[in-house]
Amino acid sequence: MTRAPSLKLRLVSASLAWVVVSLAVTGVLLVWLFRSHIERRFDLTLHDHLEELAAAAELDERGGPTLSWEPADPRFKPALSGWYWEIRADGGILRASASLGGAPLAGQSPGVGRPASYQYVQGPAGESLRVIVQDIVLPNRAAPLTVLVAGPCLDIHADVRSFAGTLALSLGLLGLTLGALVLLQVGYGLRPLRAVQSALNAIRFGTRDQLDETAGPVEVLPLIQEVNALLRQRQATIDLARAEAGDLAHALKTPIAVISNEAALIAGASGAVLKAEIDRMRRAVEHHLVRSRAAAGFRAPHARAALAEVLADVRFSLQRLYPERAVSIEAPDDAWFAGQADDLGEMIGNLADNAGKWARHRIAIGVALAGQRLIVTVDDDGPGLDGADRVAAIQRGGRLDSEKPGHGLGLSIVAHLAELYGGRLTLTPSPQGGLRAELDLPAAA
């Protein structure tokens, strides 16, 4: 069977998806902004070195370009350090940093009068460089000088990687925190539905009859109102069905009693056959009336029955009907059945009556609580039943002995009633040597 989709899973999944997407977009944007900031800072460093070289450029005594000093930054000293500068004049290299080791520095001149150009080029060691290139014109010299200053992109990448790693860790922790908050938020938001579920469970077990229309939020209130309307309609249908079942019982029992009395006046084989058929009809009517009444009253809201009161009635009936049998009843005082008292009396009464008809000397009734379940056992010391007969005895309409009233329609009625309440009737050998009938029923708080 396909499992129903989870509303909580849907809400959590959607929220976490938005959190992940938002954090991912935020991370990419922050890394891009940080890289732009690093590049600007890197470009300012290159521009400062270019300004320094431009300030050092001058004409010598013969009118040729020269440098009055070189940049003092030690990164321009080691060979292939990644930090380079170069000055071109008249189509050749006028001066270059020691780090270049005589190799030329790539970079395209932007042209005289144009702003400095920032470019990505390949260095003499094959490394990626960011270079600034600008043409400057010295006083009293027409030909321009092209000044190039380069730094390694590895410095930019290293800063960006370090920032990205720290950012990823931070966003990951933030994501975990937001995920936990999403779970709490969804759990808190769905709490009214869990309250409705608990209230419906209480209605199912008969401890309340309506949902509270003042406790839920406005979003859940229409659902609560519709459920309450459905419960009221259901209760009205139950009341009508039970009333009609009662009316039908009275309407049928009186004519059957009259026919039975008249049949008693008929002698011979015809009278015997008529009486047998009338008895069969009476049992069938009682059987179906009990089933219809039980189905109509099944799990009526707030239905609770005290075991002590039902067992007291059963003890009284057994002592009147079977005075020669010893009757023992053991039950806790606070045991309650989640259902109609009439139905409980019907079930235990049928089992006790069956035990009384077959017992030799003793009938024992026991009641135990097992969590939310009520276990009722009825034992006798009669002949008992074998496995096949125990199954047949609780089948609909099953009857094992037509000569003696017992193990008949009453057991099938009990089995049907128990099933309506979500319980069951089990027949097993009794420790007393006869038959044990065990009822597993819902308990009420």
Short mmCIF file of C-alpha atoms in Angstrom, two decimals:
data_model
loop_
_atom_site.label_atom_id
_atom_site.label_comp_id
_atom_site.label_asym_id
_atom_site.label_seq_id
_atom_site.Cartn_x
_atom_site.Cartn_y
_atom_site.Cartn_z
CA MET A 1 0.00 0.00 0.00
CA THR A 2 1.34 3.41 -0.96
CA ARG A 3 2.24 5.50 2.05
CA ALA A 4 0.35 8.78 2.37
CA PRO A 5 2.48 11.89 1.73
CA SER A 6 3.63 13.72 4.83
CA LEU A 7 2.56 17.35 5.24
CA LYS A 8 5.44 17.92 7.66
CA LEU A 9 7.92 16.45 5.16
CA ARG A 10 6.51 18.69 2.46
CA LEU A 11 6.81 21.84 4.53
CA VAL A 12 10.28 20.96 5.81
CA SER A 13 11.52 19.98 2.34
CA ALA A 14 10.20 23.18 0.74
CA SER A 15 11.64 25.37 3.51
CA LEU A 16 15.02 23.62 3.46
CA ALA A 17 15.13 23.89 -0.35
CA TRP A 18 14.65 27.64 -0.11
CA VAL A 19 17.25 27.85 2.65
CA VAL A 20 19.79 25.90 0.59
CA VAL A 21 19.12 27.92 -2.58
CA SER A 22 19.26 31.22 -0.66
CA LEU A 23 22.51 30.31 1.08
CA ALA A 24 24.05 29.09 -2.19
CA VAL A 25 23.11 32.29 -4.03
CA THR A 26 24.32 34.35 -1.07
CA GLY A 27 27.61 32.45 -1.02
CA VAL A 28 28.22 32.91 -4.76
CA LEU A 29 27.35 36.62 -4.54
CA LEU A 30 29.61 37.19 -1.52
CA VAL A 31 32.53 35.36 -3.16
CA TRP A 32 32.06 37.44 -6.31
CA LEU A 33 31.94 40.67 -4.31
CA PHE A 34 34.99 39.64 -2.29
CA ARG A 35 36.92 38.74 -5.46
CA SER A 36 36.01 42.12 -6.95
CA HIS A 37 37.22 43.82 -3.78
CA ILE A 38 40.49 41.86 -3.78
CA GLU A 39 41.07 42.66 -7.45
CA ARG A 40 40.48 46.36 -6.82
CA ARG A 41 42.89 46.29 -3.90
CA PHE A 42 45.40 44.36 -5.98
CA ASP A 43 44.98 46.84 -8.84
CA LEU A 44 45.63 49.74 -6.46
CA THR A 45 48.90 48.10 -5.41
CA LEU A 46 49.92 47.68 -9.06
CA HIS A 47 48.87 51.28 -9.78
CA ASP A 48 50.94 52.57 -6.85
CA HIS A 49 54.02 50.80 -8.23
CA LEU A 50 53.28 52.20 -11.71
CA GLU A 51 53.05 55.72 -10.26
CA GLU A 52 56.34 55.13 -8.48
CA LEU A 53 58.05 54.11 -11.74
CA ALA A 54 56.50 57.01 -13.60
CA ALA A 55 57.81 59.41 -10.97
CA ALA A 56 61.29 57.90 -11.24
CA ALA A 57 61.39 58.25 -15.06
CA GLU A 58 63.39 61.24 -16.38
CA LEU A 59 65.75 62.32 -19.19
CA ASP A 60 69.49 62.02 -18.81
CA GLU A 61 72.10 64.59 -19.98
CA ARG A 62 71.90 63.32 -23.56
CA GLY A 63 68.09 63.57 -23.56
CA GLY A 64 67.51 59.83 -23.30
CA PRO A 65 65.05 58.27 -20.86
CA THR A 66 66.37 56.80 -17.62
CA LEU A 67 65.28 55.99 -14.05
CA SER A 68 66.49 57.95 -11.09
CA TRP A 69 65.57 55.05 -8.77
CA GLU A 70 63.93 51.62 -8.79
CA PRO A 71 61.03 50.43 -6.64
CA ALA A 72 62.20 49.35 -3.22
CA ASP A 73 59.60 46.52 -2.86
CA PRO A 74 61.67 43.37 -2.18
CA ARG A 75 59.19 41.20 -4.10
CA PHE A 76 60.69 42.55 -7.36
CA LYS A 77 64.13 41.11 -6.47
CA PRO A 78 63.88 37.26 -6.44
CA ALA A 79 63.95 35.59 -9.82
CA LEU A 80 60.52 34.61 -11.16
CA SER A 81 58.86 35.80 -7.96
CA GLY A 82 55.64 36.66 -9.82
CA TRP A 83 56.12 40.37 -9.18
CA TYR A 84 57.61 42.18 -12.18
CA TRP A 85 57.97 45.60 -13.72
CA GLU A 86 59.24 46.73 -17.10
CA ILE A 87 59.73 50.03 -18.96
CA ARG A 88 59.75 50.06 -22.75
CA ALA A 89 61.16 52.87 -24.88
CA ASP A 90 61.78 53.23 -28.62
CA GLY A 91 60.63 49.67 -29.33
CA GLY A 92 62.89 48.01 -26.77
CA ILE A 93 63.16 47.35 -23.05
CA LEU A 94 64.66 50.31 -21.22
CA ARG A 95 64.75 48.81 -17.74
CA ALA A 96 63.18 45.76 -16.02
CA SER A 97 62.98 44.23 -12.57
CA ALA A 98 65.59 41.70 -11.53
CA SER A 99 62.80 39.15 -11.00
CA LEU A 100 62.23 38.92 -14.77
CA GLY A 101 65.74 37.58 -15.33
CA GLY A 102 65.94 39.19 -18.78
CA ALA A 103 62.62 37.74 -19.98
CA PRO A 104 60.11 40.13 -21.54
CA LEU A 105 56.82 40.91 -19.83
CA ALA A 106 53.65 40.46 -21.86
CA GLY A 107 51.14 43.30 -22.06
CA GLN A 108 49.57 45.46 -24.75
CA SER A 109 50.07 49.23 -24.73
CA PRO A 110 46.78 51.11 -24.38
CA GLY A 111 48.06 54.11 -26.33
CA VAL A 112 49.11 57.62 -25.42
CA GLY A 113 46.46 59.63 -23.63
CA ARG A 114 44.42 56.59 -22.64
CA PRO A 115 43.93 55.44 -19.05
CA ALA A 116 45.91 52.55 -17.63
CA SER A 117 44.88 49.12 -18.89
CA TYR A 118 44.50 46.08 -16.60
CA GLN A 119 45.11 42.76 -18.31
CA TYR A 120 45.56 39.06 -17.51
CA VAL A 121 48.73 37.67 -19.08
CA GLN A 122 51.06 34.69 -18.78
CA GLY A 123 54.32 35.27 -16.93
CA PRO A 124 57.83 34.09 -17.76
CA ALA A 125 57.37 31.02 -15.53
CA GLY A 126 53.98 30.19 -17.09
CA GLU A 127 52.08 31.65 -14.16
CA SER A 128 48.96 33.77 -14.49
CA LEU A 129 49.61 37.47 -13.94
CA ARG A 130 47.52 40.58 -13.64
CA VAL A 131 49.34 43.47 -15.27
CA ILE A 132 48.76 47.22 -15.46
CA VAL A 133 50.03 48.96 -18.61
CA GLN A 134 50.16 52.71 -19.27
CA ASP A 135 51.95 54.98 -21.79
CA ILE A 136 53.51 58.12 -20.30
CA VAL A 137 55.17 61.05 -22.04
CA LEU A 138 58.14 62.83 -20.47
CA PRO A 139 58.70 66.58 -20.91
CA ASN A 140 60.82 67.47 -23.92
CA ARG A 141 60.41 63.97 -25.39
CA ALA A 142 57.91 63.06 -28.05
CA ALA A 143 58.22 59.26 -27.90
CA PRO A 144 56.24 57.74 -25.00
CA LEU A 145 57.46 55.31 -22.38
CA THR A 146 55.36 52.17 -21.74
CA VAL A 147 55.33 51.20 -18.08
CA LEU A 148 54.21 47.67 -17.04
CA VAL A 149 53.79 46.35 -13.51
CA ALA A 150 52.57 42.78 -12.88
CA GLY A 151 51.64 40.71 -9.86
CA PRO A 152 50.68 37.01 -9.50
CA CYS A 153 47.00 36.07 -9.75
CA LEU A 154 47.83 33.33 -7.28
CA ASP A 155 47.69 35.96 -4.51
CA ILE A 156 44.14 36.87 -5.58
CA HIS A 157 43.12 33.22 -5.85
CA ALA A 158 44.62 32.39 -2.45
CA ASP A 159 42.68 35.19 -0.74
CA VAL A 160 39.46 34.21 -2.53
CA ARG A 161 39.90 30.51 -1.66
CA SER A 162 40.55 31.35 1.97
CA PHE A 163 37.49 33.58 2.10
CA ALA A 164 35.35 31.01 0.26
CA GLY A 165 36.39 28.26 2.69
CA THR A 166 35.57 30.40 5.72
CA LEU A 167 32.32 31.51 4.09
CA ALA A 168 31.32 27.93 3.24
CA LEU A 169 31.89 26.86 6.85
CA SER A 170 29.91 29.83 8.15
CA LEU A 171 27.04 29.33 5.72
CA GLY A 172 27.04 25.60 6.48
CA LEU A 173 26.66 26.28 10.20
CA LEU A 174 24.02 28.87 9.41
CA GLY A 175 22.23 26.33 7.22
CA LEU A 176 22.23 23.74 9.99
CA THR A 177 20.88 26.32 12.42
CA LEU A 178 18.19 27.41 9.99
CA GLY A 179 17.34 23.75 9.30
CA ALA A 180 16.84 23.12 13.01
CA LEU A 181 14.72 26.28 13.25
CA VAL A 182 12.66 25.13 10.25
CA LEU A 183 11.97 21.81 12.00
CA LEU A 184 10.94 23.65 15.16
CA GLN A 185 8.81 26.10 13.20
CA VAL A 186 7.02 23.39 11.22
CA GLY A 187 6.52 21.31 14.36
CA TYR A 188 5.10 24.32 16.17
CA GLY A 189 2.90 25.21 13.18
CA LEU A 190 1.48 21.67 12.96
CA ARG A 191 0.83 21.41 16.70
CA PRO A 192 -2.86 22.38 16.30
CA LEU A 193 -3.30 19.47 13.87
CA ARG A 194 -1.75 17.10 16.39
CA ALA A 195 -4.17 18.49 18.99
CA VAL A 196 -7.05 17.78 16.59
CA GLN A 197 -5.70 14.26 16.07
CA SER A 198 -5.55 13.67 19.82
CA ALA A 199 -9.07 15.02 20.23
CA LEU A 200 -10.36 12.77 17.44
CA ASN A 201 -8.63 9.83 19.09
CA ALA A 202 -10.39 10.73 22.34
CA ILE A 203 -13.71 10.85 20.45
CA ARG A 204 -12.94 7.45 18.93
CA PHE A 205 -12.36 6.00 22.39
CA GLY A 206 -15.47 7.68 23.77
CA THR A 207 -13.86 10.14 26.23
CA ARG A 208 -15.28 13.20 24.46
CA ASP A 209 -17.99 13.93 21.92
CA GLN A 210 -16.91 17.13 20.14
CA LEU A 211 -13.78 19.05 19.13
CA ASP A 212 -13.07 22.29 20.97
CA GLU A 213 -13.90 25.16 18.60
CA THR A 214 -12.22 27.75 20.83
CA ALA A 215 -8.76 26.21 21.09
CA GLY A 216 -7.55 26.00 17.46
CA PRO A 217 -6.20 28.79 15.22
CA VAL A 218 -8.49 30.44 12.66
CA GLU A 219 -6.92 28.40 9.82
CA VAL A 220 -7.94 25.12 11.47
CA LEU A 221 -11.31 26.34 12.77
CA PRO A 222 -13.26 25.53 9.54
CA LEU A 223 -11.95 21.95 9.69
CA ILE A 224 -12.94 21.64 13.37
CA GLN A 225 -16.41 23.01 12.65
CA GLU A 226 -16.94 20.60 9.74
CA VAL A 227 -15.81 17.64 11.84
CA ASN A 228 -18.14 18.65 14.67
CA ALA A 229 -21.03 18.95 12.21
CA LEU A 230 -20.21 15.48 10.89
CA LEU A 231 -20.10 14.11 14.44
CA ARG A 232 -23.46 15.65 15.26
CA GLN A 233 -24.95 14.17 12.11
CA ARG A 234 -23.43 10.79 12.93
CA GLN A 235 -24.83 10.87 16.46
CA ALA A 236 -28.28 11.75 15.16
CA THR A 237 -28.09 8.81 12.74
CA ILE A 238 -26.97 6.50 15.57
CA ASP A 239 -29.81 7.61 17.82
CA LEU A 240 -32.32 7.08 15.03
CA ALA A 241 -30.92 3.65 14.18
CA ARG A 242 -30.96 2.51 17.80
CA ALA A 243 -34.53 3.74 18.23
CA GLU A 244 -35.64 1.95 15.08
CA ALA A 245 -33.87 -1.24 16.20
CA GLY A 246 -35.71 -1.07 19.50
CA ASP A 247 -39.04 -0.44 17.80
CA LEU A 248 -38.41 -3.36 15.46
CA ALA A 249 -37.57 -5.61 18.42
CA HIS A 250 -40.85 -4.82 20.12
CA ALA A 251 -42.78 -5.15 16.86
CA LEU A 252 -41.37 -8.64 16.19
CA LYS A 253 -41.17 -10.15 19.65
CA THR A 254 -44.88 -9.83 20.44
CA PRO A 255 -46.13 -11.60 17.28
CA ILE A 256 -43.52 -14.31 17.70
CA ALA A 257 -44.59 -14.85 21.32
CA VAL A 258 -48.25 -15.12 20.24
CA ILE A 259 -47.41 -17.62 17.49
CA SER A 260 -45.26 -19.60 19.93
CA ASN A 261 -48.13 -19.83 22.41
CA GLU A 262 -50.53 -20.96 19.71
CA ALA A 263 -48.04 -23.53 18.44
CA ALA A 264 -47.81 -25.01 21.94
CA LEU A 265 -51.49 -25.99 21.60
CA ILE A 266 -50.79 -28.04 18.47
CA ALA A 267 -49.98 -31.63 19.33
CA GLY A 268 -48.06 -34.20 17.37
CA ALA A 269 -45.26 -33.95 14.84
CA SER A 270 -46.70 -30.84 13.21
CA GLY A 271 -46.63 -28.99 16.52
CA ALA A 272 -43.05 -30.06 17.19
CA VAL A 273 -41.89 -28.89 13.76
CA LEU A 274 -43.73 -25.60 14.17
CA LYS A 275 -42.24 -24.98 17.61
CA ALA A 276 -38.72 -25.77 16.33
CA GLU A 277 -39.11 -23.35 13.42
CA ILE A 278 -40.54 -20.66 15.70
CA ASP A 279 -37.60 -21.11 18.07
CA ARG A 280 -35.23 -20.85 15.13
CA MET A 281 -36.98 -17.70 13.94
CA ARG A 282 -36.79 -16.19 17.45
CA ARG A 283 -33.05 -16.82 17.66
CA ALA A 284 -32.46 -15.39 14.19
CA VAL A 285 -34.48 -12.27 14.99
CA GLU A 286 -32.62 -11.77 18.27
CA HIS A 287 -29.31 -12.32 16.51
CA HIS A 288 -29.92 -9.72 13.80
CA LEU A 289 -31.52 -7.23 16.16
CA VAL A 290 -28.50 -7.36 18.44
CA ARG A 291 -26.17 -6.93 15.45
CA SER A 292 -28.12 -3.96 14.11
CA ARG A 293 -28.37 -2.32 17.54
CA ALA A 294 -24.66 -2.85 18.14
CA ALA A 295 -23.69 -1.47 14.74
CA ALA A 296 -25.86 1.59 15.31
CA GLY A 297 -24.43 2.27 18.75
CA PHE A 298 -20.84 1.33 18.02
CA ARG A 299 -18.43 3.71 19.70
CA ALA A 300 -20.94 6.40 20.49
CA PRO A 301 -19.08 9.50 21.70
CA HIS A 302 -18.47 9.61 25.43
CA ALA A 303 -19.72 6.01 25.78
CA ARG A 304 -18.21 4.44 28.91
CA ALA A 305 -19.38 1.47 30.92
CA ALA A 306 -18.22 0.46 34.38
CA LEU A 307 -17.23 -3.22 34.50
CA ALA A 308 -18.31 -3.49 38.14
CA GLU A 309 -21.95 -2.66 37.37
CA VAL A 310 -22.15 -5.02 34.38
CA LEU A 311 -20.47 -7.86 36.31
CA ALA A 312 -22.86 -7.36 39.24
CA ASP A 313 -25.81 -7.87 36.87
CA VAL A 314 -24.13 -10.93 35.35
CA ARG A 315 -23.49 -12.44 38.80
CA PHE A 316 -27.12 -11.91 39.77
CA SER A 317 -28.37 -13.57 36.56
CA LEU A 318 -26.04 -16.56 36.94
CA GLN A 319 -27.05 -17.13 40.54
CA ARG A 320 -30.75 -17.06 39.58
CA LEU A 321 -30.41 -19.23 36.46
CA TYR A 322 -27.75 -21.66 37.68
CA PRO A 323 -27.90 -21.76 41.51
CA GLU A 324 -26.07 -25.08 41.58
CA ARG A 325 -22.96 -23.57 39.90
CA ALA A 326 -20.23 -21.79 41.91
CA VAL A 327 -19.60 -18.33 40.42
CA SER A 328 -16.37 -16.39 41.02
CA ILE A 329 -15.65 -12.94 39.59
CA GLU A 330 -12.32 -11.13 39.89
CA ALA A 331 -12.06 -7.63 38.45
CA PRO A 332 -10.42 -4.30 39.36
CA ASP A 333 -12.79 -1.67 40.69
CA ASP A 334 -11.63 1.03 38.25
CA ALA A 335 -12.03 -0.95 35.00
CA TRP A 336 -14.09 0.87 32.32
CA PHE A 337 -15.17 -0.23 28.87
CA ALA A 338 -15.03 2.28 25.98
CA GLY A 339 -18.52 1.57 24.65
CA GLN A 340 -22.16 1.06 25.47
CA ALA A 341 -23.04 -0.70 28.73
CA ASP A 342 -25.78 -2.67 26.93
CA ASP A 343 -23.27 -4.02 24.43
CA LEU A 344 -20.83 -5.02 27.18
CA GLY A 345 -23.65 -6.69 29.08
CA GLU A 346 -24.69 -8.51 25.91
CA MET A 347 -21.17 -9.84 25.35
CA ILE A 348 -20.33 -10.91 28.90
CA GLY A 349 -23.89 -12.07 29.52
CA ASN A 350 -23.87 -14.36 26.48
CA LEU A 351 -20.48 -15.82 27.43
CA ALA A 352 -21.54 -16.31 31.06
CA ASP A 353 -24.84 -17.88 30.03
CA ASN A 354 -23.02 -20.24 27.68
CA ALA A 355 -20.59 -21.19 30.46
CA GLY A 356 -23.49 -21.76 32.87
CA LYS A 357 -25.23 -24.14 30.46
CA TRP A 358 -22.13 -26.29 29.98
CA ALA A 359 -20.33 -26.01 33.33
CA ARG A 360 -20.42 -28.95 35.70
CA HIS A 361 -19.69 -27.13 38.96
CA ARG A 362 -17.85 -23.83 38.48
CA ILE A 363 -17.90 -20.60 36.42
CA ALA A 364 -15.03 -18.12 36.72
CA ILE A 365 -14.98 -14.59 35.26
CA GLY A 366 -11.76 -12.55 35.30
CA VAL A 367 -10.95 -9.02 34.15
CA ALA A 368 -7.46 -7.55 33.57
CA LEU A 369 -6.20 -4.24 32.18
CA ALA A 370 -3.39 -4.32 29.61
CA GLY A 371 -2.58 -0.72 28.70
CA GLN A 372 -5.55 0.62 26.74
CA ARG A 373 -7.08 -2.85 26.42
CA LEU A 374 -9.57 -4.70 28.59
CA ILE A 375 -9.20 -8.49 28.81
CA VAL A 376 -12.29 -10.40 30.02
CA THR A 377 -12.10 -14.18 30.46
CA VAL A 378 -15.02 -16.54 31.16
CA ASP A 379 -14.06 -20.13 32.18
CA ASP A 380 -16.14 -23.21 32.85
CA ASP A 381 -15.34 -26.79 33.86
CA GLY A 382 -17.58 -28.38 31.25
CA PRO A 383 -16.64 -30.71 28.39
CA GLY A 384 -15.04 -27.94 26.35
CA LEU A 385 -14.55 -27.89 22.57
CA ASP A 386 -11.86 -29.12 20.22
CA GLY A 387 -10.08 -26.79 17.77
CA ALA A 388 -12.44 -27.17 14.81
CA ASP A 389 -15.52 -26.77 17.01
CA ARG A 390 -14.10 -23.65 18.63
CA VAL A 391 -13.76 -22.04 15.19
CA ALA A 392 -17.25 -23.14 14.12
CA ALA A 393 -18.84 -21.92 17.35
CA ILE A 394 -18.12 -18.24 16.63
CA GLN A 395 -18.97 -18.33 12.96
CA ARG A 396 -22.11 -16.52 11.90
CA GLY A 397 -25.11 -18.78 12.50
CA GLY A 398 -22.95 -21.62 13.75
CA ARG A 399 -24.52 -24.05 16.23
CA LEU A 400 -22.90 -27.24 17.50
CA ASP A 401 -25.66 -28.81 19.54
CA SER A 402 -29.29 -28.23 18.72
CA GLU A 403 -30.49 -30.16 21.74
CA LYS A 404 -28.89 -27.98 24.35
CA PRO A 405 -28.99 -24.14 24.19
CA GLY A 406 -25.38 -23.04 24.25
CA HIS A 407 -22.34 -22.65 21.97
CA GLY A 408 -24.92 -21.29 19.52
CA LEU A 409 -25.88 -17.95 18.03
CA GLY A 410 -24.85 -16.11 21.21
CA LEU A 411 -21.14 -16.67 20.54
CA SER A 412 -21.37 -15.31 17.00
CA ILE A 413 -23.19 -12.25 18.36
CA VAL A 414 -20.41 -11.72 20.89
CA ALA A 415 -17.72 -12.13 18.20
CA HIS A 416 -19.49 -9.60 15.97
CA LEU A 417 -19.90 -7.07 18.78
CA ALA A 418 -16.25 -7.42 19.76
CA GLU A 419 -15.13 -6.82 16.17
CA LEU A 420 -17.27 -3.67 15.97
CA TYR A 421 -15.34 -2.28 18.93
CA GLY A 422 -11.99 -3.18 17.43
CA GLY A 423 -11.63 -6.23 19.65
CA ARG A 424 -11.97 -9.97 19.26
CA LEU A 425 -13.36 -13.11 20.86
CA THR A 426 -11.02 -16.06 21.30
CA LEU A 427 -11.99 -19.57 22.42
CA THR A 428 -9.29 -21.70 24.03
CA PRO A 429 -9.12 -24.63 26.48
CA SER A 430 -9.79 -23.49 30.04
CA PRO A 431 -7.38 -24.21 32.93
CA GLN A 432 -10.50 -25.60 34.67
CA GLY A 433 -10.84 -28.27 31.98
CA GLY A 434 -13.69 -26.77 29.97
CA LEU A 435 -13.86 -23.79 27.61
CA ARG A 436 -12.28 -20.37 28.04
CA ALA A 437 -13.84 -17.43 26.19
CA GLU A 438 -11.55 -14.39 26.12
CA LEU A 439 -12.69 -10.92 25.09
CA ASP A 440 -10.15 -8.29 24.06
CA LEU A 441 -11.89 -4.89 24.17
CA PRO A 442 -10.92 -1.20 24.30
CA ALA A 443 -10.62 0.28 27.77
CA ALA A 444 -11.80 3.77 28.68
CA ALA A 445 -9.85 6.16 30.87
#
